[in-house]
Structure formats: C-alpha cells, structure tokens
CSV table of C-alpha atoms in Angstrom, one decimal:
chain,number,residue,atom,x,y,z
A,31,MET,CA,0.1,-0.2,0.0
A,32,SER,CA,2.9,2.4,0.7
A,33,LYS,CA,4.0,2.1,-3.0
A,34,ALA,CA,0.8,3.6,-4.4
A,35,LEU,CA,-0.2,5.8,-1.5
A,36,ASN,CA,1.9,8.3,0.7
A,37,GLU,CA,1.8,7.6,4.4
A,38,GLY,CA,0.6,10.8,6.2
A,39,VAL,CA,-1.2,12.1,3.2
A,40,ASP,CA,-3.3,9.4,1.9
A,41,PHE,CA,-3.4,7.1,5.0
A,42,SER,CA,-2.4,6.7,8.5
A,43,ARG,CA,-1.6,3.8,10.8
A,44,THR,CA,-2.4,3.3,14.4
A,45,SER,CA,-1.0,0.4,16.5
A,46,GLY,CA,-3.0,-1.2,19.1
A,47,LYS,CA,-2.6,-4.0,21.7
A,48,SER,CA,-3.1,-7.6,20.5
A,49,SER,CA,-4.4,-10.5,22.5
A,50,GLY,CA,-1.7,-12.7,21.1
A,51,GLY,CA,-0.2,-13.3,17.7
A,52,ARG,CA,0.6,-10.3,15.5
A,53,PRO,CA,0.3,-6.6,16.7
A,54,LYS,CA,-3.1,-5.2,15.8
A,55,GLN,CA,-2.9,-2.1,13.2
A,56,LYS,CA,-5.6,0.2,12.2
A,57,ILE,CA,-5.4,1.8,8.8
A,58,PHE,CA,-7.2,5.1,8.1
A,59,ILE,CA,-7.5,6.0,4.3
A,60,SER,CA,-8.4,9.4,3.3
A,61,ILE,CA,-10.8,10.2,0.5
A,62,ASP,CA,-8.0,11.2,-1.6
A,63,GLY,CA,-6.4,7.7,-1.1
A,64,PHE,CA,-9.5,5.9,-1.9
A,65,LYS,CA,-9.6,7.9,-5.0
A,66,SER,CA,-6.1,7.0,-5.9
A,67,LEU,CA,-6.7,3.2,-5.2
A,68,GLY,CA,-9.8,3.4,-7.3
A,69,MET,CA,-7.8,5.0,-10.2
A,70,PHE,CA,-4.9,2.6,-10.2
A,71,SER,CA,-7.0,-0.4,-10.3
A,72,GLN,CA,-7.1,-1.9,-13.7
A,73,THR,CA,-10.7,-2.9,-13.9
A,74,GLU,CA,-14.0,-1.5,-15.4
A,75,GLN,CA,-15.0,0.1,-12.1
A,76,GLY,CA,-11.5,1.6,-11.7
A,77,LYS,CA,-12.1,3.1,-15.2
A,78,ALA,CA,-15.4,4.5,-14.3
A,79,ILE,CA,-13.8,6.0,-11.2
A,80,ARG,CA,-10.9,7.6,-13.2
A,81,ASN,CA,-13.5,9.1,-15.8
A,82,TYR,CA,-15.8,10.3,-13.0
A,83,PHE,CA,-12.8,12.1,-11.2
A,84,LEU,CA,-11.6,13.4,-14.5
A,85,GLU,CA,-14.9,14.9,-15.2
A,86,CYS,CA,-15.2,16.4,-11.7
A,87,GLU,CA,-11.8,18.1,-12.3
A,88,ARG,CA,-12.9,19.5,-15.6
A,89,ILE,CA,-16.0,20.9,-14.0
A,90,ALA,CA,-14.0,22.4,-11.1
A,91,LYS,CA,-11.5,24.0,-13.5
A,92,ASP,CA,-14.5,25.5,-15.4
A,93,VAL,CA,-15.8,27.0,-12.3
A,94,ALA,CA,-12.6,28.2,-11.2
A,95,VAL,CA,-12.0,30.1,-14.6
A,96,MET,CA,-15.6,31.6,-14.5
A,97,LYS,CA,-14.9,32.8,-10.9
A,98,SER,CA,-11.5,34.3,-11.7
A,99,GLN,CA,-12.9,36.3,-14.7
A,100,PRO,CA,-16.5,37.5,-13.7
A,101,GLN,CA,-15.6,41.1,-14.8
A,102,LEU,CA,-14.7,40.0,-18.2
A,103,PRO,CA,-18.2,39.4,-19.5
A,104,SER,CA,-19.5,42.5,-17.6
A,105,GLU,CA,-16.7,44.7,-19.1
A,106,VAL,CA,-17.7,43.5,-22.6
A,107,CYS,CA,-21.3,44.1,-21.8
A,108,LYS,CA,-20.5,47.5,-20.6
A,109,LYS,CA,-18.4,48.3,-23.8
A,110,LYS,CA,-21.2,47.1,-25.9
A,111,LEU,CA,-23.7,49.1,-23.8
A,112,ALA,CA,-21.7,52.2,-24.3
A,113,ALA,CA,-21.2,51.8,-27.9
A,114,HIS,CA,-25.1,51.3,-28.2
A,115,HIS,CA,-25.6,54.6,-26.3
A,116,VAL,CA,-23.2,56.3,-28.6
A,117,LYS,CA,-25.2,55.1,-31.7
A,118,VAL,CA,-28.5,55.9,-30.0
A,119,GLU,CA,-27.4,59.4,-29.4
A,120,GLY,CA,-26.3,59.7,-32.9
A,121,ILE,CA,-29.4,58.6,-34.4
A,122,ARG,CA,-31.4,61.0,-32.0
A,123,GLN,CA,-29.2,63.9,-33.4
A,124,LYS,CA,-29.9,62.8,-36.7
A,125,ILE,CA,-33.7,62.5,-36.1
A,126,ALA,CA,-33.6,66.2,-34.5
A,127,ALA,CA,-31.7,67.4,-37.5
A,128,THR,CA,-34.2,65.8,-39.8
A,129,GLU,CA,-37.2,67.3,-37.8
A,130,LYS,CA,-35.7,70.6,-38.1
A,131,ALA,CA,-35.1,70.4,-41.8
A,132,LEU,CA,-38.8,69.3,-42.2
A,133,ALA,CA,-40.0,72.1,-40.1
A,134,ASN,CA,-38.2,74.5,-42.2
A,135,LEU,CA,-39.5,72.8,-45.5
A,136,ARG,CA,-43.0,73.1,-44.1
A,137,ALA,CA,-42.5,76.8,-43.4
A,138,ASP,CA,-41.1,77.4,-47.0
A,139,LEU,CA,-43.9,75.3,-48.3
A,140,LEU,CA,-46.7,77.4,-46.5
A,141,ILE,CA,-44.9,80.5,-47.7
A,142,ALA,CA,-45.1,79.2,-51.4
A,143,VAL,CA,-48.7,78.2,-51.1
A,144,ARG,CA,-49.9,81.6,-49.7
A,145,GLU,CA,-47.8,83.4,-52.4
A,146,GLN,CA,-49.8,81.1,-55.1
A,147,VAL,CA,-53.0,81.5,-53.3
A,148,ALA,CA,-52.6,85.4,-53.4
A,149,GLU,CA,-51.4,85.4,-57.2
A,150,ALA,CA,-54.4,83.2,-58.2
A,151,LYS,CA,-56.7,85.5,-56.2
A,152,ALA,CA,-55.3,88.8,-57.9
A,153,PHE,CA,-55.5,86.8,-61.4
A,154,THR,CA,-59.1,85.7,-60.7
A,155,GLU,CA,-60.2,89.4,-59.7
A,156,ALA,CA,-58.3,90.8,-62.7
A,157,TYR,CA,-59.9,88.3,-65.0
A,158,SER,CA,-63.5,88.9,-63.5
A,159,GLU,CA,-62.7,92.7,-64.0
A,160,VAL,CA,-61.9,91.9,-67.6
A,161,GLY,CA,-65.0,89.9,-67.9
A,162,GLU,CA,-67.3,92.5,-66.7
A,163,GLU,CA,-65.6,95.1,-68.9
A,164,TYR,CA,-66.2,93.0,-71.8
A,165,VAL,CA,-69.9,92.6,-71.1
A,166,ARG,CA,-70.1,96.3,-70.7
A,167,CYS,CA,-68.5,96.9,-73.9
A,168,THR,CA,-70.7,94.5,-75.7
A,169,GLU,CA,-73.8,96.2,-74.1
A,170,VAL,CA,-72.6,99.6,-75.3
A,171,LEU,CA,-72.0,98.4,-78.9
A,172,THR,CA,-75.6,96.9,-79.0
A,173,ARG,CA,-77.1,100.2,-77.7
A,174,ALA,CA,-75.0,102.0,-80.2
A,175,LYS,CA,-76.1,99.8,-83.0
A,176,ALA,CA,-79.7,100.3,-82.0
A,177,LEU,CA,-79.4,104.2,-82.1
A,178,ASN,CA,-77.1,104.3,-85.1
A,179,PRO,CA,-78.0,102.2,-88.2
A,180,TYR,CA,-74.6,102.9,-89.8
A,181,LEU,CA,-72.9,100.9,-87.0
A,182,ASN,CA,-74.8,97.7,-88.0
A,183,ASN,CA,-72.1,97.0,-90.7
A,184,VAL,CA,-69.4,97.1,-87.8
A,185,THR,CA,-68.9,93.6,-86.2
A,186,HIS,CA,-67.3,92.7,-83.3
A,187,LYS,CA,-64.7,89.7,-83.4
A,188,ASP,CA,-67.0,87.5,-81.2
A,189,SER,CA,-70.3,88.5,-82.9
A,190,LYS,CA,-69.8,87.0,-86.3
C-alpha cells in the first residue's frame, strides 16, 4: 500500500494492543487515498472511477475560470452598452436635424402656397374685371347699333 499511497497524506496507521499473535494495526485511508486506489485499479470499475474524477476536475476548472474572470463578460457588456448609447445618441441627433429640416421645409411650403393663393386670387379678380368690362363693351355696342343704323355693318370679333 505504501507504494501507491503516501503515508501521512493518503493514509495513516495506528497500532493497538493485540491479544496474542501479531500486533493489531488500524489503517485510516483518506478520500484522496480511496480515489488513488480506485484510479490505479485495472478494472472496469477503476476506469469508471477515473472518468468520474476527471469529469469532476474538468467541472472544477471551469468553475474556477468563471470565478476568476467575472468582470470580463461584464466589461464586454459595458463596452457594448456604451457603444449602443453612442449609436442611439447619434440617431437621436439625426432625427432632431431631420425634424428641424422638415419644419423649415414646411414653413417654406406654407409661404409658397400663400404666395400662389395670393397670385391666383389677384388673377381671378383681374379676369373677373376683364369679363365685366367685356360685358359692358358688348352692351354699349348693342345700344350704339340700335341708335345708329350705320354701325350695323361694324362687327365685333365675337359677334360673327
């Protein structure tokens, strides 16, 4: 047993009184000692024990690595969040600039529409005055023809 295990680490011995024959010895094996014995045995059960403890060590290493680097994912998240905030702020500024440009365009459009309406109103009033004047001229010509028979030979452009 002392070839595979270290005395004082993996096992310990105590001597007791014997009632004859050989002296009594008690051997206490630690958990690590049992682990070593199981892993050194060349049986299927020994192979299962080795695989079990190798898996336990792999899990323990993963946990140790995760505990030693708890800030790494946090720092990555903080950097991504900061970059996201910068991007959002840039988008907000673009939206504000677009809204301002849109407000300016609306104001310019309103001015242009008001000018067009004023021009259309002035044109309509002028056209209305021309139409009224035409009607008056036609009435004057009709009365003049009635009063003077010589004007009957005079024709107006529209009266053909």
